[in-house]
Short mmCIF file of C-alpha atoms in Angstrom, two decimals:
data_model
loop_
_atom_site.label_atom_id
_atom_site.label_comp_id
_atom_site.label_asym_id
_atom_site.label_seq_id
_atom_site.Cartn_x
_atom_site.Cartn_y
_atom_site.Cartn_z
CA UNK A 1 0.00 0.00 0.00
CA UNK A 2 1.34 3.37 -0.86
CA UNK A 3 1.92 6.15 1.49
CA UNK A 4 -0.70 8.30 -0.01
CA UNK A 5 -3.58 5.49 0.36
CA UNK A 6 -2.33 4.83 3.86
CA UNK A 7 -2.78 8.86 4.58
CA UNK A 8 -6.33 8.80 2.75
CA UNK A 9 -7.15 5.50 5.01
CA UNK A 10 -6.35 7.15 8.36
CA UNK A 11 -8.34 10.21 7.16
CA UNK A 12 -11.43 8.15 6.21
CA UNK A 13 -11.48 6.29 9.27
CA UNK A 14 -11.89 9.60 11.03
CA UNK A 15 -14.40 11.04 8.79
CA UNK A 16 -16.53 7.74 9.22
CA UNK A 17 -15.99 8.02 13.04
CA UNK A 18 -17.07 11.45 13.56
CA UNK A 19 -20.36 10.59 10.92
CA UNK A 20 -21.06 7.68 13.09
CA UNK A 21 -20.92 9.57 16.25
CA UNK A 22 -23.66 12.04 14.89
CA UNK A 23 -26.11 9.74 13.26
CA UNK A 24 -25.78 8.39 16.47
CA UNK A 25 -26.37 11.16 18.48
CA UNK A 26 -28.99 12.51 16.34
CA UNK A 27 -30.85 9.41 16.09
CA UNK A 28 -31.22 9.29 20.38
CA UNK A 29 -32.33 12.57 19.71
CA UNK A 30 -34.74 12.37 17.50
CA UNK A 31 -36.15 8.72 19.27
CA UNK A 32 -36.61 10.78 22.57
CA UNK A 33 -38.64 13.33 19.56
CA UNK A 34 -40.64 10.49 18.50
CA UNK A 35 -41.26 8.52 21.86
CA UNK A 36 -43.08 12.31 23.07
CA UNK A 37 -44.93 12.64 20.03
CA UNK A 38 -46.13 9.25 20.51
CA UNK A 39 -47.31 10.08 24.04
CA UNK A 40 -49.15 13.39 22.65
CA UNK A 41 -50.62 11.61 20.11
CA UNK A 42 -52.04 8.71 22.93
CA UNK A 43 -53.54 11.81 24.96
CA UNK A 44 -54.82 13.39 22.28
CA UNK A 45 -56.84 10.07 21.71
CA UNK A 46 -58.12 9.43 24.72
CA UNK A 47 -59.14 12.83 24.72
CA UNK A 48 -61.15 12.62 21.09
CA UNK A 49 -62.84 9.27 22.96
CA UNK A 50 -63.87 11.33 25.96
CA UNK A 51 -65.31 13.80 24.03
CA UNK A 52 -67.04 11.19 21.08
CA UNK A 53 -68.56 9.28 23.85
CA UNK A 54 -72.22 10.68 22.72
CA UNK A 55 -71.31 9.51 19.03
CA UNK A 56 -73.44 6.79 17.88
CA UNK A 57 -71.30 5.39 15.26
CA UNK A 58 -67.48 4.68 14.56
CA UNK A 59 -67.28 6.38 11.37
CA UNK A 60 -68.13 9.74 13.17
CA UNK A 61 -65.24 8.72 15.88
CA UNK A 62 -62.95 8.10 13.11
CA UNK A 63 -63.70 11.18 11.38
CA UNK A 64 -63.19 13.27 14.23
CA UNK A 65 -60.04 11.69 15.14
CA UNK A 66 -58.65 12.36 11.71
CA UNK A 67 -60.55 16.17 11.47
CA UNK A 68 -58.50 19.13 11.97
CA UNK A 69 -59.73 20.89 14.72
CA UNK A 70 -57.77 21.94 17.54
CA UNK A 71 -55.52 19.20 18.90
CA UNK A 72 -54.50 21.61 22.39
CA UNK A 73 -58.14 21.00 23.40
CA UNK A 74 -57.25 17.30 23.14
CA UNK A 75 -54.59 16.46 24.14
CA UNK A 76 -55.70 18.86 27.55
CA UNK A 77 -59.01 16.29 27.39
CA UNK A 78 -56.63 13.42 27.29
CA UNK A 79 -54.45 14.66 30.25
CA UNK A 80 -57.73 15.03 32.75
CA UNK A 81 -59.45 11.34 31.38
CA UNK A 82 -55.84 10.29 32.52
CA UNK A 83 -56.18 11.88 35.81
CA UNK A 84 -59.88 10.56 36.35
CA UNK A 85 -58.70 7.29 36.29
CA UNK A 86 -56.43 7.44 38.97
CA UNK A 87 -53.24 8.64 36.96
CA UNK A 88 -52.71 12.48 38.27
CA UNK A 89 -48.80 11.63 38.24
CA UNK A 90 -47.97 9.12 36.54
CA UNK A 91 -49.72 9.19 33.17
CA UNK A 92 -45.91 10.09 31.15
CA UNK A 93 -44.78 6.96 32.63
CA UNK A 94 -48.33 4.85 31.48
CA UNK A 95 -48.09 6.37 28.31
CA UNK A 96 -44.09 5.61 27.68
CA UNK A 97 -44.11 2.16 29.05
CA UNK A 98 -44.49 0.35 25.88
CA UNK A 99 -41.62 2.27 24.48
CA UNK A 100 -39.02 2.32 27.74
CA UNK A 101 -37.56 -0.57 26.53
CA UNK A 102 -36.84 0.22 22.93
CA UNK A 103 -35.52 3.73 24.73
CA UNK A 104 -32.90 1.60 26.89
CA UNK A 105 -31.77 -0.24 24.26
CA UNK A 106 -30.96 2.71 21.78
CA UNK A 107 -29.09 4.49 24.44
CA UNK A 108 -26.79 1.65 25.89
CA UNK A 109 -26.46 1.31 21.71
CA UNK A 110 -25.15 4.80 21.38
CA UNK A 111 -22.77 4.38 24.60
CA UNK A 112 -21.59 0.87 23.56
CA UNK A 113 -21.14 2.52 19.62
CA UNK A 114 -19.20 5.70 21.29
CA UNK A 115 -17.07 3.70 23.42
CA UNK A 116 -16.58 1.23 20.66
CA UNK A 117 -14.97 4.01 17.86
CA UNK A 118 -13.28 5.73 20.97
CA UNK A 119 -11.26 2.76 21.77
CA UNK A 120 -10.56 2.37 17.52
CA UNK A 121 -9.75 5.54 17.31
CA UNK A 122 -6.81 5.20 19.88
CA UNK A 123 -5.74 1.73 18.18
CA UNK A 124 -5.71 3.79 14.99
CA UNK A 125 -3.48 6.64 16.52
CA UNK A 126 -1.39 4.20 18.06
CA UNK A 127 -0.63 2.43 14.75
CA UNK A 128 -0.52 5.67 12.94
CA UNK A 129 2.23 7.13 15.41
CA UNK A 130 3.68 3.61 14.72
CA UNK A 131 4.19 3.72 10.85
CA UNK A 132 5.15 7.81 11.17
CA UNK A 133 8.08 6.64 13.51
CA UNK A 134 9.03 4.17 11.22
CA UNK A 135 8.81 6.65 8.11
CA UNK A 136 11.36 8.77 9.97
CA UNK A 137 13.95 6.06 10.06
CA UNK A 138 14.28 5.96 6.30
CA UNK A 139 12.67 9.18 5.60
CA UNK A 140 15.81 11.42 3.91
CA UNK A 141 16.36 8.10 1.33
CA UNK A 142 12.63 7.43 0.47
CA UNK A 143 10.06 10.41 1.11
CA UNK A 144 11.48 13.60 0.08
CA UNK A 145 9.42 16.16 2.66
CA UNK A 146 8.93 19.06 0.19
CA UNK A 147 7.60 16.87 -2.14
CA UNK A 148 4.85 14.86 0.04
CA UNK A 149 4.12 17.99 2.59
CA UNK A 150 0.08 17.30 2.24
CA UNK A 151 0.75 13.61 3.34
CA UNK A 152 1.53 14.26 6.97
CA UNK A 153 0.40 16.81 9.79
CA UNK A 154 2.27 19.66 10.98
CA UNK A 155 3.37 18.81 14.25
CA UNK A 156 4.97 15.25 12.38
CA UNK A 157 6.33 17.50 9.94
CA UNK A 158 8.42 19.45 12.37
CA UNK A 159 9.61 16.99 14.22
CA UNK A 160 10.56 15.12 10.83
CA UNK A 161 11.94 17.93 9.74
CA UNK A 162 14.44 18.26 12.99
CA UNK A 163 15.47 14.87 12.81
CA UNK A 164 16.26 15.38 9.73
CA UNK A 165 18.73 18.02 10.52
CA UNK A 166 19.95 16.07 12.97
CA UNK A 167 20.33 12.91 10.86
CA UNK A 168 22.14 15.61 8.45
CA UNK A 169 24.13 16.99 11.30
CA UNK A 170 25.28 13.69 12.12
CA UNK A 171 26.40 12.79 8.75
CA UNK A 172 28.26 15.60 8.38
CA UNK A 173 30.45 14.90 11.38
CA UNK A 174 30.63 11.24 10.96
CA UNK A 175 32.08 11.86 7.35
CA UNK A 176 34.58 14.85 8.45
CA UNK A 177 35.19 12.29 10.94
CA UNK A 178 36.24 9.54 8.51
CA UNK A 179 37.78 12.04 5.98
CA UNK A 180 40.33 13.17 9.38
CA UNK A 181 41.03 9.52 10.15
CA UNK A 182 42.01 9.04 6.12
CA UNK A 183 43.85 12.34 6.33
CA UNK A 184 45.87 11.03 9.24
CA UNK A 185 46.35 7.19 7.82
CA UNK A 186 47.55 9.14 4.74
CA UNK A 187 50.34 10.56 5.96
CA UNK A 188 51.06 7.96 8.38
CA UNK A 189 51.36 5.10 5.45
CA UNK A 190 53.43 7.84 3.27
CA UNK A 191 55.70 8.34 6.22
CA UNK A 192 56.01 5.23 7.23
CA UNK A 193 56.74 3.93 3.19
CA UNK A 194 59.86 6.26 3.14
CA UNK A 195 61.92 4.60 5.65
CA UNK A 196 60.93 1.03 4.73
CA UNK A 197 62.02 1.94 1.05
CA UNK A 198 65.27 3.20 2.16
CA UNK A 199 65.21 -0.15 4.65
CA UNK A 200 64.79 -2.53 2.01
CA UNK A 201 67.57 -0.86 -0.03
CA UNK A 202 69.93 -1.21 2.46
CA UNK A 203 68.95 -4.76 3.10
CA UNK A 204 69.30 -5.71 -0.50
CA UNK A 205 72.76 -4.08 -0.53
CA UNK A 206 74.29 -6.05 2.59
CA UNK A 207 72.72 -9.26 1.04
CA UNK A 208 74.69 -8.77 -2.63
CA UNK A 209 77.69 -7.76 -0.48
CA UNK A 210 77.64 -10.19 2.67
CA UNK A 211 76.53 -13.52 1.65
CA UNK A 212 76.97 -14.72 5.48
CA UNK A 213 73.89 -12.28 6.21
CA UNK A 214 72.13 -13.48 3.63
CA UNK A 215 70.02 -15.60 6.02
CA UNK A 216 69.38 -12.61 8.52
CA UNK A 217 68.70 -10.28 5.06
CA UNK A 218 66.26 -12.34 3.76
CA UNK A 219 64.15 -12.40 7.12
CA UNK A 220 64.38 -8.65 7.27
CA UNK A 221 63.24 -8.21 3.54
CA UNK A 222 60.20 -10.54 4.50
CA UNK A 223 59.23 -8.30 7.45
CA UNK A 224 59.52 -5.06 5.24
CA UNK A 225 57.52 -6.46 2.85
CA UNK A 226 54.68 -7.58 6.03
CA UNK A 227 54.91 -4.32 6.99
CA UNK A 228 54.37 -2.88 3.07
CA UNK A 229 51.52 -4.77 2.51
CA UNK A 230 49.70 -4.25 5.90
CA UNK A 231 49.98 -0.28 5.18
CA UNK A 232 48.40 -0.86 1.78
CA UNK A 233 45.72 -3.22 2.84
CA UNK A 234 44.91 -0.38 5.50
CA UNK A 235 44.81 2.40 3.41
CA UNK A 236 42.39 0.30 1.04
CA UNK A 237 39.99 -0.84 3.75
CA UNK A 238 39.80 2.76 4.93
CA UNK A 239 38.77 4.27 1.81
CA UNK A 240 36.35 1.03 1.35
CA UNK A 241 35.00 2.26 4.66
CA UNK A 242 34.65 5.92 3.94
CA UNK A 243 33.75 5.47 0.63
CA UNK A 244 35.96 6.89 -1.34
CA UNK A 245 36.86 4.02 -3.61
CA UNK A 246 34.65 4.16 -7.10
CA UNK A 247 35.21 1.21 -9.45
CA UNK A 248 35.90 1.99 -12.73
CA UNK A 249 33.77 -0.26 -14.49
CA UNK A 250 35.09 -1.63 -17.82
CA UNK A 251 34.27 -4.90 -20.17
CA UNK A 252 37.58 -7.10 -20.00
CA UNK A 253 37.95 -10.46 -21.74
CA UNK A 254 37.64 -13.13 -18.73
CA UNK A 255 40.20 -15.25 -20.34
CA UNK A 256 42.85 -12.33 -20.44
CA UNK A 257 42.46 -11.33 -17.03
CA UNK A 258 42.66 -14.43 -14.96
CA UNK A 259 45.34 -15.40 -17.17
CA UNK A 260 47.44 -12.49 -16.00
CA UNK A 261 46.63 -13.19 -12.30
CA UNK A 262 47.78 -17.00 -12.90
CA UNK A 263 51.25 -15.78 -14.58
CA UNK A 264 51.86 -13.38 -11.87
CA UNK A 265 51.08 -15.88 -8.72
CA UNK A 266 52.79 -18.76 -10.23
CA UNK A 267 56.08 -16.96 -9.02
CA UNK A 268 54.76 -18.52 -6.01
CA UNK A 269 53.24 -21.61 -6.90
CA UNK A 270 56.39 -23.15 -8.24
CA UNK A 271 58.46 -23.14 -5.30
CA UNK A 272 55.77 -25.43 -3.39
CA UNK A 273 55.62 -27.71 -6.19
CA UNK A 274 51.91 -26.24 -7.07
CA UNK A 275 49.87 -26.59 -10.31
CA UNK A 276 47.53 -24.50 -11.30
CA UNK A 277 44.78 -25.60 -13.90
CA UNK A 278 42.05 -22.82 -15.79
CA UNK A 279 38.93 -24.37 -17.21
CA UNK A 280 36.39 -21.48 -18.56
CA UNK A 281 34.47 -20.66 -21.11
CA UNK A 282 36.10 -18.90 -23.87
CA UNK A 283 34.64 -15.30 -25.18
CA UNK A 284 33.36 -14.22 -21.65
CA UNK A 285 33.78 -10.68 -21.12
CA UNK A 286 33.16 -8.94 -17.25
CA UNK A 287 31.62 -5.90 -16.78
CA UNK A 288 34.41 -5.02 -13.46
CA UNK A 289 37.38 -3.26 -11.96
CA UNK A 290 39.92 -4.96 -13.93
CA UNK A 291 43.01 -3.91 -10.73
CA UNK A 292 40.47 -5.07 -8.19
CA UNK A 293 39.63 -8.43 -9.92
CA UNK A 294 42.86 -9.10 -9.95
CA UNK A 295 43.16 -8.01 -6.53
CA UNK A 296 40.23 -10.84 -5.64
CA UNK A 297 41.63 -13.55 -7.16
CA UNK A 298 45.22 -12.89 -5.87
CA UNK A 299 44.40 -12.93 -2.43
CA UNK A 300 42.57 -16.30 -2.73
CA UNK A 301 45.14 -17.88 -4.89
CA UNK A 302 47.83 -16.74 -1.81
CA UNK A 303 45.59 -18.65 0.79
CA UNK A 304 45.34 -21.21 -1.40
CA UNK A 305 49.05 -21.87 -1.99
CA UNK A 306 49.76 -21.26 1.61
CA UNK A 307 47.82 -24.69 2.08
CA UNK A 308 48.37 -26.34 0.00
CA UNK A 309 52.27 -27.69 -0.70
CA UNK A 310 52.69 -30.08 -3.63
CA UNK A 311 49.35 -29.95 -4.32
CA UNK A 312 46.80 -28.40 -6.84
CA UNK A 313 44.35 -25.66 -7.34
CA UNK A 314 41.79 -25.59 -9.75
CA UNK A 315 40.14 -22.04 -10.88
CA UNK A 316 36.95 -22.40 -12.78
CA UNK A 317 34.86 -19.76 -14.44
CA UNK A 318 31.31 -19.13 -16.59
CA UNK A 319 27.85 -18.18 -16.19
CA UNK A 320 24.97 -19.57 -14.64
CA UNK A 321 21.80 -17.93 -14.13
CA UNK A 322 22.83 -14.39 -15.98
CA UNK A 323 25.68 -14.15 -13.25
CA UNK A 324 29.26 -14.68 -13.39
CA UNK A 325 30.36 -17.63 -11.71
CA UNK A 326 34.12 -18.38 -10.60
CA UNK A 327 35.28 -20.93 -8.32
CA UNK A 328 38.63 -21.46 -6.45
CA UNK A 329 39.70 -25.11 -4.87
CA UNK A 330 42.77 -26.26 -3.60
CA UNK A 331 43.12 -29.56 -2.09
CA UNK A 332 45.04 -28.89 1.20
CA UNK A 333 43.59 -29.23 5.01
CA UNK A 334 40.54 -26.85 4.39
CA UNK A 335 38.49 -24.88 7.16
CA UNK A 336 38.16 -25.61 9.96
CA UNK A 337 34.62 -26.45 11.18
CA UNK A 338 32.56 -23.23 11.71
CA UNK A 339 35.07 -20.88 10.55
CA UNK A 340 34.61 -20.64 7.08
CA UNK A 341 32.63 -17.26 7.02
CA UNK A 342 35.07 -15.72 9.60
CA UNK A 343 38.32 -15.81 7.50
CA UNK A 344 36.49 -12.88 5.73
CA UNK A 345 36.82 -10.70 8.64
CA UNK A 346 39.16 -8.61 9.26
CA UNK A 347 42.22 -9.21 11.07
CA UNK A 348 40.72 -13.36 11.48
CA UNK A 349 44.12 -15.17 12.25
CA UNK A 350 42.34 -18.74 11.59
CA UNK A 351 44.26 -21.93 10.69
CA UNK A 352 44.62 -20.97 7.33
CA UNK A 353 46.35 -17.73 7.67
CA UNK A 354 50.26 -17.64 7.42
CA UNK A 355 52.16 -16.19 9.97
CA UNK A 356 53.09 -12.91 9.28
CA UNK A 357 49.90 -12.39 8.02
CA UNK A 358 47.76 -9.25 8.35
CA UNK A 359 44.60 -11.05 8.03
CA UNK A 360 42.97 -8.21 5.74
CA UNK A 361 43.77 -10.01 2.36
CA UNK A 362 39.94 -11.93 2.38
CA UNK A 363 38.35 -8.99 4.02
CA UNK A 364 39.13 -6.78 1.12
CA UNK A 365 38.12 -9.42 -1.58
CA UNK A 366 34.91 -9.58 0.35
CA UNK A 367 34.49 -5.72 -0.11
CA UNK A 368 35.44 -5.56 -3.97
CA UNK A 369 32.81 -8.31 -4.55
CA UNK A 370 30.74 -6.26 -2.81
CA UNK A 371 31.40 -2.82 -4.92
CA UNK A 372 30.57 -5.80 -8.01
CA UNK A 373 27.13 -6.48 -6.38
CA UNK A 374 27.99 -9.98 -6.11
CA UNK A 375 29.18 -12.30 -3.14
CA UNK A 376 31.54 -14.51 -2.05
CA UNK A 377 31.72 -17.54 0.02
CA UNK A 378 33.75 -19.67 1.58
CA UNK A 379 33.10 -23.68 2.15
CA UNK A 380 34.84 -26.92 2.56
CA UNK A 381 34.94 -30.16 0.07
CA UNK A 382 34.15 -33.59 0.44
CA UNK A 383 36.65 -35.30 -0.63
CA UNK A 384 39.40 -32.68 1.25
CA UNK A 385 40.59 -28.83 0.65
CA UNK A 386 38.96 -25.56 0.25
CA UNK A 387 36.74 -23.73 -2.29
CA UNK A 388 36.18 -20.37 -3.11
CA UNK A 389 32.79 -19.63 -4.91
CA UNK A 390 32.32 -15.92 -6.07
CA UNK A 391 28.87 -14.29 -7.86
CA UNK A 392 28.70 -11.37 -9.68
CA UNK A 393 25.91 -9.86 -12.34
CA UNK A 394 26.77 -10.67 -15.86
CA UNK A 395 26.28 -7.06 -17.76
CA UNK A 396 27.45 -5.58 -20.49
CA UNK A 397 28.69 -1.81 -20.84
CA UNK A 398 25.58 0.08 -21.60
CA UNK A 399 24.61 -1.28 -18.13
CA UNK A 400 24.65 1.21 -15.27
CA UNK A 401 25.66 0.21 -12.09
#
């Protein structure tokens, strides 16, 4: 139901409520009208028998009853036959007797009916003041207020209208906020790159010119690197979080780029005696970030290799269902149980992370997929090892994202 048939419902109900209430109030009314009429009209008869007592026949009684003469002079006839007969005080009560219990029932109907639309009408307000609070959670995204200002009352306007601000207000800091703390990580990752350059220069210059440190060289260039990749994996999931990453969208042969992600990883495949095997279909072309795909599939070939020495990995890709489909599998010790959807977050130091790890490599696949609309998941197989199986829309480049 649309917003504008919900405000048109509440306003009905109301309409029909106040309508009942005064056909109800004006039908009491107008019995208590009728039930004294009725009375009049009794005394007036019995006053047109008194006086007809000397008629001979009925037609002349009915005749006078229906003539138009003066009715005062009857009903005042009626009132003192009444009183003859032993009813000085209580000839009203004679007269409405007949009717006192219709009377009872219409007014206990009119409380019961008032009663009955009071207590709807605070169910209503309730579940109106229900739905407005719930409008003002998602209000700035789906109901622009200078657009829709007949839909609501003024009072909910204004106090939509300062949450608003305040929702704004809040914004506004929070994303100053975020745009300080990438500022700061900024500077800090640019400052800290410097001296781990120069580092890693040095280190690579004792190692060509000491052979005997060569050992001690190596384990230094390892932590530099750590250190180099932790700073960029930072600096990436910071702008992921404050949003300042935009894809840039291209069409890329499938074949062509997870080629070039095999050719560069197999550096270090080989040493752990690893094979890697592509099956696809041929003439695919993604609609992605060709850097970040890459990215993706790096960082799950890496865990892969890590676990899996002298083994195999298998990447497969295609298109099922109008999205692309790729899946990873290695055969080495897998997850363990429970833990497969917690290697994607962040800083998870599970059984398949290496040591020296930053634990961020997953987390930011996770969050590219994510800029692709797709997902990715994590599982064990039966018969041993890990796969990998990521979704993402198949589109083409008049597509907008």
């Amino acid at each position: 139901m649309s917003k504008r048939e919900k405000y048109y419902g509440k306003e009905g109900f109301w309409i029909i409520s106040v309508f009942g209430i005064m056909c109800i109030i004006f039908m009491t009314i107008y019995t208590m009208f009728i039930f004294k009429e009725v009375a009049r009209q009794n005394m007036i008869f019995f006053g047109t028998v008194e006086k007809a007592m000397d008629y001979r026949t009925s037609a002349n009684l009915v005749n006078l009853i229906f003539s138009s003469q003066n009715k005062s002079d009857l009903y005042y006839n009626g009132i003192q036959l009444m009183k003859k007969a032993g009813y000085e005080n209580s000839y009203a009560t004679l007269i409405f007797l007949p009717y006192q219990k219709l009377m009872i029932f219409n007014i206990y109907s009119a409380i019961i009916m008032i009663f009955t639309l009071i207590i709807l009408g605070k169910t209503q307000k309730k579940q109106s003041q229900k739905e407005e609070f719930q409008i003002i959670l998602y209000l700035k995204k789906h109901v622009p207020i200078k657009k829709n200002l007949h839909f609501f009352s003024k009072n909910f306007l204004e106090s939509i209208e300062k949450i608003r601000k305040d929702i704004d207000k809040q914004q506004q800091i929070h994303i100053e906020y975020n745009e300080k703390i990438m500022h700061y990580m900024e500077d800090v990752s640019h400052q800290l790159k410097t001296p781990l350059s120069v580092m890693r220069m040095i280190c690579e210059k004792i190692e060509m010119r000491y052979s005997k440190f060569s050992v001690e060289m190596g384990k230094c260039l390892g932590q530099i690197d750590y250190m180099t990749d932790t700073i960029r994996d930072l600096i990436n999931l910071g702008k992921f979080d404050c949003k300042k990453f935009q894809m840039k969208f291209e069409e890329i042969s499938a074949e062509i780029l997870v080629e070039t992600v095999v050719n560069d990883i197999e550096i270090l495949a080989e040493p752990k005696n690893i094979e890697i095997s592509v099956q696809g279909k041929l003439k695919i072309k993604w609609l992605c970030d060709p850097f970040w795909m890459q990215e993706v599939l790096k960082n799950i070939l890496k865990n892969c290799i890590e676990h899996s020495p002298n083994g195999k990995i298998e990447i497969f890709y295609g298109i099922e269902k109008n999205l692309n489909k790729i899946i990873i599998r290695d055969n080495g010790q897998g997850f363990m149980f429970g833990r497969e959807n917690k290697i994607f977050e962040r800083y998870f130091l599970g059984d398949r992370t290496k040591e020296g790890s930053s634990g961020l490599g997953l987390s930011i696949a996770q969050q590219v997929i994510k800029q692709h609309f797709g997902t990715i998941t994590a599982s064990n197989r039966e018969c041993g090892g890990a796969e990998f199986l990521i979704l993402f829309p198949q589109m083409d480049a008049t597509t907008i994202y």
